[in-house]
């Protein structure tokens, strides 16, 4: 056992004395040590129940003959951090989580790990750590929130943000907003739509690192506790068989995850996280692969914000495995891959059925023949940009309009809520990329303001920042190269004509190469807006969004 490095031999007598200080018995010292990575805290609704999940995992590990040992991981609530300086600290926590988990797991020589994440950066951060550490590992999330109910209709956090926009437009009263405020988020759990947290928890199943139901069993269901116990038991089976994350997270497994991503209509943030996780697993996933898969993968689900159904309904319909079963009918998945269940994909989905074809469309009756996400390129984004195609109104799939240019999110929100953005406009928000932000803030406030003011089918938004999974409409993010690096988005001027063609994967400003060259000669890099602390170190090391915004040491390939 790996933990023998800290438990056995005369040289480790000091270590054993410290285990004694922890209350370990001689019997426990002979068993495998299983690290339980708990992201429990009291500020994130998706994490407030994780102490109960962790206790269930510990029972499962002990039942199967291991010794569970909990240690923590941090997590930021993107909803609370949204729209102010706090959002600069969201994406950057992904690497803090991966780094700190790596440090704890290797320093203490755990034999296996159970990761218990739930929210946006917490899930990919722990998947990155799992690939680095590469000891037998199972994931079990805290689970999704139940949908809210306002005026007799189900709702969620995205509706809450849009209600604020409707208030600014004079469509909602203060009492209307208060009704949403009190009823949109009714339980603990990750927010109830197909936002980033639920996207990544579902894709954890698709890639093979979580058991069935990891992404969809609601946080408040007792099934979630049973799942956690089984995860604890299953990690001991993976340890016995020596099945490790890099055995599971292969190139084909990432292709499966991207394929399920397209069918589910996941958050555009998956286009940052999957390449970053793949990098840690020694696999290269680029944005071009995403378009190739999207072109042949039907979109089967329209969960909020693309539609009016929620994760609880996906769970009732059969969950991620039911979506995979539909995809397998057309041979769109690699099914011979080993997973954390100890079985192959084919074995996992063998007896699964789609219990509600209104929630999970049959493969021959999809919402569209193409996937939920598209990568756009052109002279604005030579290295790519990303849009959640399944959440774009049909009339905005092709759009041309004048640029309304803003150098930060706050200025754009002021203009939108001040009525200065009109139908046909293309809002450009720049200097919000991984380096320029720094931290690549999400733009849920401006997209929600646009939607709430009734402009969602007539106004587009492009940015070198990113979007919450709760954003909908013609919201095009991850523009690369970003403005801070001198990308062409930095050269766009007020009134320039922007041309968007999502079916043809193109994003261009109507300027010649010669005009862009003249503007580039006049462009001056902006001074960093953060020069100290973690954000400054992050800005110095982070790559652009087309590479997953991973951190690289200067000079590293």
Coordinates of C-alpha atoms in Angstrom, one line a residue, residues 200-557:
X200 CA -19.5 19.2 -14.9
X201 CA -21.2 16.8 -12.4
X202 CA -23.0 15.2 -15.3
X203 CA -19.9 15.0 -17.4
X204 CA -18.1 13.4 -14.5
X205 CA -20.5 10.5 -15.1
X206 CA -20.0 10.6 -18.8
X207 CA -16.2 10.5 -18.5
X208 CA -16.5 7.6 -16.1
X209 CA -15.3 9.1 -12.8
X210 CA -18.6 9.1 -11.0
X211 CA -21.3 6.5 -10.3
X212 CA -24.8 6.7 -11.9
X213 CA -26.8 9.6 -10.6
X214 CA -23.7 11.7 -9.6
X215 CA -24.9 14.6 -11.8
X216 CA -28.7 14.4 -11.3
X217 CA -29.9 13.0 -8.0
X218 CA -31.2 16.1 -6.1
X219 CA -29.2 17.1 -3.1
X220 CA -32.1 16.7 -0.7
X221 CA -33.0 13.2 -1.8
X222 CA -32.0 10.2 0.4
X223 CA -30.8 8.5 -2.8
X224 CA -27.9 11.0 -2.6
X225 CA -26.8 9.5 0.7
X226 CA -27.0 6.0 -0.6
X227 CA -25.0 7.0 -3.6
X228 CA -22.3 8.4 -1.3
X229 CA -22.1 5.2 0.7
X230 CA -21.8 3.2 -2.6
X231 CA -19.0 5.6 -3.7
X232 CA -17.1 4.8 -0.5
X233 CA -17.5 1.1 -1.0
X234 CA -16.6 1.4 -4.7
X235 CA -13.3 3.2 -4.2
X236 CA -12.2 0.1 -2.2
X237 CA -13.0 -2.1 -5.2
X238 CA -11.1 0.2 -7.5
X239 CA -8.1 0.0 -5.1
X240 CA -8.3 -3.8 -5.0
X241 CA -8.3 -3.9 -8.8
X242 CA -5.8 -1.0 -9.1
X243 CA -8.1 1.0 -11.5
X244 CA -6.8 4.6 -11.5
X245 CA -8.0 7.9 -13.0
X246 CA -5.7 7.8 -15.9
X247 CA -7.0 4.3 -16.8
X248 CA -10.4 5.9 -17.0
X249 CA -9.7 9.4 -18.3
X250 CA -8.4 8.5 -21.7
X251 CA -8.7 10.4 -25.0
X252 CA -11.7 8.3 -25.9
X253 CA -13.3 9.1 -22.5
X254 CA -12.9 12.8 -23.1
X255 CA -14.5 12.4 -26.6
X256 CA -17.4 10.6 -24.9
X257 CA -17.7 13.5 -22.4
X258 CA -17.7 16.1 -25.2
X259 CA -20.3 14.1 -27.1
X260 CA -22.6 13.9 -24.0
X261 CA -21.9 17.7 -23.5
X262 CA -23.4 18.4 -27.0
X263 CA -26.4 16.2 -26.3
X264 CA -27.2 17.7 -22.9
X265 CA -26.6 21.3 -24.0
X266 CA -24.1 22.0 -21.2
X267 CA -22.5 25.2 -20.1
X268 CA -19.9 26.8 -22.4
X269 CA -17.5 26.7 -19.4
X270 CA -17.0 23.0 -20.2
X271 CA -14.9 24.2 -23.1
X272 CA -12.5 25.6 -20.5
X273 CA -12.6 22.7 -18.1
X274 CA -12.5 19.6 -20.2
X275 CA -9.2 20.7 -22.0
X276 CA -7.7 21.6 -18.6
X277 CA -8.6 18.2 -17.1
X278 CA -7.4 16.4 -20.2
X279 CA -4.1 18.3 -20.0
X280 CA -3.5 16.9 -16.5
X281 CA -4.3 13.4 -17.8
X282 CA -1.8 13.8 -20.6
X283 CA -4.5 14.1 -23.3
X284 CA -4.8 17.0 -25.9
X285 CA -8.4 18.2 -26.4
X286 CA -8.7 21.3 -28.6
X287 CA -11.7 23.4 -29.7
X288 CA -11.7 22.1 -33.2
X289 CA -12.6 18.6 -31.9
X290 CA -15.6 20.2 -30.2
X291 CA -17.0 21.4 -33.5
X292 CA -16.4 18.1 -35.2
X293 CA -18.4 16.3 -32.5
X294 CA -21.1 18.9 -32.4
X295 CA -21.7 18.6 -36.1
X296 CA -22.6 14.9 -35.7
X297 CA -24.2 14.9 -32.2
X298 CA -27.9 15.7 -31.9
X299 CA -29.0 18.0 -29.1
X300 CA -31.4 15.9 -27.0
X301 CA -32.1 18.1 -23.9
X302 CA -33.3 21.7 -23.4
X303 CA -32.7 22.2 -19.7
X304 CA -32.8 25.6 -18.2
X305 CA -31.7 28.2 -19.3
X306 CA -32.2 26.8 -22.9
X307 CA -35.7 25.5 -21.9
X308 CA -38.1 25.1 -19.0
X309 CA -37.0 21.8 -17.5
X310 CA -34.6 21.1 -14.7
X311 CA -32.1 18.6 -13.4
X312 CA -34.6 16.9 -11.2
X313 CA -36.6 16.1 -14.4
X314 CA -33.5 14.8 -16.1
X315 CA -33.0 12.5 -13.1
X316 CA -36.5 11.2 -13.3
X317 CA -36.1 10.6 -17.0
X318 CA -33.1 8.3 -16.5
X319 CA -30.3 10.8 -16.0
X320 CA -27.0 10.9 -17.9
X321 CA -27.0 7.2 -18.6
X322 CA -30.3 7.5 -20.4
X323 CA -28.8 10.2 -22.6
X324 CA -25.8 8.0 -23.3
X325 CA -28.1 5.1 -24.2
X326 CA -29.8 7.3 -26.8
X327 CA -26.4 8.4 -28.2
X328 CA -25.3 4.7 -28.4
X329 CA -28.2 3.9 -30.7
X330 CA -26.3 5.7 -33.4
X331 CA -22.8 4.5 -32.3
X332 CA -21.7 7.9 -31.1
X333 CA -19.9 6.7 -28.0
X334 CA -16.9 4.5 -27.2
X335 CA -18.5 1.9 -25.0
X336 CA -15.6 -0.5 -24.3
X337 CA -14.0 2.0 -21.8
X338 CA -13.5 1.1 -18.1
X339 CA -15.2 3.4 -15.6
X340 CA -15.3 4.0 -11.8
X341 CA -18.1 1.6 -11.6
X342 CA -15.6 -1.1 -12.4
X343 CA -17.6 -1.9 -15.5
X344 CA -17.4 -0.6 -19.1
X345 CA -19.7 2.1 -20.5
X346 CA -21.6 -0.6 -22.4
X347 CA -22.2 -2.6 -19.2
X348 CA -23.3 0.6 -17.4
X349 CA -26.0 1.6 -19.9
X350 CA -27.1 -1.9 -21.0
X351 CA -30.4 -2.0 -19.2
X352 CA -31.1 1.7 -19.0
X353 CA -34.2 3.2 -20.5
X354 CA -35.4 6.7 -21.4
X355 CA -38.4 7.2 -19.2
X356 CA -39.5 10.5 -20.6
X357 CA -38.9 11.4 -24.2
X358 CA -40.2 14.9 -23.6
X359 CA -37.2 15.5 -21.3
X360 CA -34.6 13.4 -23.2
X361 CA -35.5 13.5 -26.9
X362 CA -35.1 10.2 -28.7
X363 CA -32.0 10.2 -30.9
X364 CA -34.2 10.2 -34.1
X365 CA -36.3 13.2 -32.8
X366 CA -33.8 15.6 -31.4
X367 CA -34.1 19.4 -30.8
X368 CA -31.5 19.8 -33.5
X369 CA -29.2 17.6 -35.5
X370 CA -26.2 19.5 -34.1
X371 CA -24.9 19.7 -30.6
X372 CA -25.5 22.4 -27.9
X373 CA -22.2 24.2 -28.2
X374 CA -20.4 25.7 -31.2
X375 CA -16.9 27.1 -31.6
X376 CA -16.7 30.3 -33.8
X377 CA -13.6 31.6 -35.5
X378 CA -12.8 34.6 -37.7
X379 CA -10.8 37.8 -37.6
X380 CA -12.3 38.6 -34.1
X381 CA -11.3 35.2 -32.7
X382 CA -8.6 33.5 -34.8
X383 CA -8.1 31.0 -32.0
X384 CA -11.7 30.5 -31.3
X385 CA -14.7 31.6 -29.3
X386 CA -17.6 29.6 -27.8
X387 CA -21.4 29.9 -27.8
X388 CA -24.2 27.8 -26.3
X389 CA -26.0 27.3 -29.6
X390 CA -28.9 25.4 -28.0
X391 CA -29.8 28.6 -26.0
X392 CA -29.7 31.0 -28.9
X393 CA -33.0 32.2 -30.5
X394 CA -33.4 31.1 -34.1
X395 CA -33.4 34.7 -35.3
X396 CA -30.0 35.3 -33.8
X397 CA -28.2 32.4 -35.3
X398 CA -27.1 34.8 -38.1
X399 CA -26.8 38.4 -37.0
X400 CA -25.1 41.6 -38.2
X401 CA -25.0 44.8 -36.2
X402 CA -23.0 47.7 -34.9
X403 CA -20.4 47.2 -32.1
X404 CA -21.1 48.8 -28.8
X405 CA -17.7 48.6 -27.1
X406 CA -16.9 48.5 -23.4
X407 CA -13.6 47.8 -21.6
X408 CA -15.2 46.2 -18.6
X409 CA -18.4 44.5 -17.5
X410 CA -19.6 47.3 -15.2
X411 CA -19.6 49.9 -18.0
X412 CA -21.7 47.5 -20.2
X413 CA -24.2 46.9 -17.5
X414 CA -24.7 50.6 -16.9
X415 CA -25.4 51.1 -20.6
X416 CA -27.7 48.2 -20.9
X417 CA -29.8 49.1 -17.9
X418 CA -29.7 52.8 -18.9
X419 CA -31.5 51.9 -22.2
X420 CA -28.5 52.8 -24.4
X421 CA -28.4 49.4 -26.1
X422 CA -31.0 48.9 -28.8
X423 CA -32.2 46.0 -31.0
X424 CA -29.6 45.0 -33.5
X425 CA -26.6 46.0 -31.4
X426 CA -23.6 43.8 -30.7
X427 CA -22.3 44.5 -27.2
X428 CA -18.5 43.9 -27.0
X429 CA -16.9 43.5 -23.5
X430 CA -13.2 43.2 -23.5
X431 CA -10.2 43.1 -21.2
X432 CA -12.0 40.5 -19.1
X433 CA -10.0 37.5 -20.3
X434 CA -7.8 35.2 -18.1
X435 CA -4.9 37.7 -18.1
X436 CA -6.8 40.9 -18.7
X437 CA -9.4 40.5 -16.0
X438 CA -7.5 38.9 -14.5
X439 CA -9.5 35.8 -13.8
X440 CA -12.0 35.8 -16.8
X441 CA -15.1 36.9 -15.1
X442 CA -18.5 35.4 -16.0
X443 CA -21.0 37.8 -17.6
X444 CA -24.3 36.6 -16.2
X445 CA -25.3 40.1 -15.2
X446 CA -25.2 41.7 -18.7
X447 CA -26.7 38.7 -20.4
X448 CA -29.5 38.5 -17.9
X449 CA -30.1 42.3 -18.2
X450 CA -30.3 41.9 -22.0
X451 CA -32.8 39.0 -21.6
X452 CA -34.8 40.6 -18.9
X453 CA -35.2 43.8 -20.9
X454 CA -36.6 41.9 -23.8
X455 CA -33.5 42.2 -26.0
X456 CA -32.5 38.5 -26.0
X457 CA -33.7 37.9 -29.6
X458 CA -32.2 41.1 -31.0
X459 CA -28.9 41.9 -29.2
X460 CA -25.7 39.8 -29.2
X461 CA -22.8 40.0 -26.8
X462 CA -19.2 39.0 -27.4
X463 CA -16.4 39.0 -24.8
X464 CA -13.0 37.6 -24.0
X465 CA -14.5 36.8 -20.7
X466 CA -16.9 34.0 -20.2
X467 CA -20.5 33.2 -19.4
X468 CA -22.3 31.5 -16.6
X469 CA -24.1 28.3 -17.6
X470 CA -27.2 30.3 -16.6
X471 CA -26.6 32.7 -19.5
X472 CA -28.8 32.4 -22.7
X473 CA -29.0 34.2 -26.0
X474 CA -26.4 35.0 -28.6
X475 CA -23.7 35.2 -25.9
X476 CA -20.3 34.5 -27.4
X477 CA -17.4 34.2 -25.0
X478 CA -13.8 32.9 -24.7
X479 CA -12.7 35.1 -27.6
X480 CA -9.0 34.3 -28.2
X481 CA -6.5 35.9 -28.3
X482 CA -7.9 38.2 -25.6
X483 CA -7.6 41.9 -25.6
X484 CA -4.9 42.1 -23.0
X485 CA -2.7 40.0 -25.4
X486 CA -3.4 42.3 -28.3
X487 CA -6.1 40.1 -29.8
X488 CA -8.2 41.7 -32.5
X489 CA -11.1 42.2 -30.1
X490 CA -8.9 45.0 -28.6
X491 CA -9.0 46.8 -32.0
X492 CA -12.8 47.0 -32.5
X493 CA -14.2 50.5 -32.4
X494 CA -17.7 51.8 -31.6
X495 CA -20.0 51.4 -34.6
X496 CA -17.9 48.7 -36.4
X497 CA -20.0 46.1 -38.1
X498 CA -19.9 42.7 -36.4
X499 CA -21.0 39.7 -38.4
X500 CA -22.0 36.5 -36.5
X501 CA -22.9 33.2 -38.3
X502 CA -23.3 30.4 -35.8
X503 CA -24.2 27.7 -38.4
X504 CA -21.1 28.5 -40.3
X505 CA -19.0 28.9 -37.1
X506 CA -17.8 32.4 -38.0
X507 CA -17.3 35.6 -36.0
X508 CA -15.9 38.7 -37.8
X509 CA -15.6 42.4 -37.7
X510 CA -16.2 44.0 -41.2
X511 CA -12.6 45.4 -41.5
X512 CA -9.8 44.6 -43.9
X513 CA -6.5 43.1 -42.7
X514 CA -4.9 46.4 -43.7
X515 CA -7.3 48.4 -41.5
X516 CA -6.7 46.0 -38.6
X517 CA -2.9 46.4 -39.1
X518 CA -3.2 50.2 -39.0
X519 CA -5.2 50.0 -35.7
X520 CA -2.7 47.5 -34.3
X521 CA 0.2 49.9 -34.9
X522 CA -1.6 52.5 -32.7
X523 CA -2.7 50.0 -30.0
X524 CA -1.0 50.3 -26.6
X525 CA -1.1 47.4 -24.0
X526 CA -3.0 48.3 -20.9
X527 CA -1.2 48.4 -17.6
X528 CA -2.1 45.4 -15.4
X529 CA -5.0 46.3 -13.1
X530 CA -3.7 43.9 -10.4
X531 CA 0.0 43.8 -9.4
X532 CA 0.0 41.9 -6.1
X533 CA -1.4 38.7 -4.6
X534 CA -2.7 35.6 -6.1
X535 CA -4.4 37.3 -9.1
X536 CA -1.1 38.8 -10.2
X537 CA 0.6 35.4 -10.0
X538 CA -2.3 33.9 -11.9
X539 CA -2.2 36.5 -14.6
X540 CA 1.5 35.9 -15.1
X541 CA 1.1 32.1 -15.6
X542 CA -2.3 31.6 -17.2
X543 CA -2.7 30.7 -20.9
X544 CA -5.5 31.8 -23.1
X545 CA -9.0 30.4 -23.1
X546 CA -8.4 28.2 -26.2
X547 CA -6.0 26.2 -24.1
X548 CA -8.4 25.9 -21.2
X549 CA -6.8 28.8 -19.2
X550 CA -4.3 26.4 -17.7
X551 CA -1.3 27.6 -15.8
X552 CA 2.2 27.2 -17.3
X553 CA 5.6 28.0 -15.9
X554 CA 7.3 30.6 -18.2
X555 CA 9.3 28.7 -20.8
X556 CA 7.2 25.5 -20.4
X557 CA 5.9 24.0 -23.6

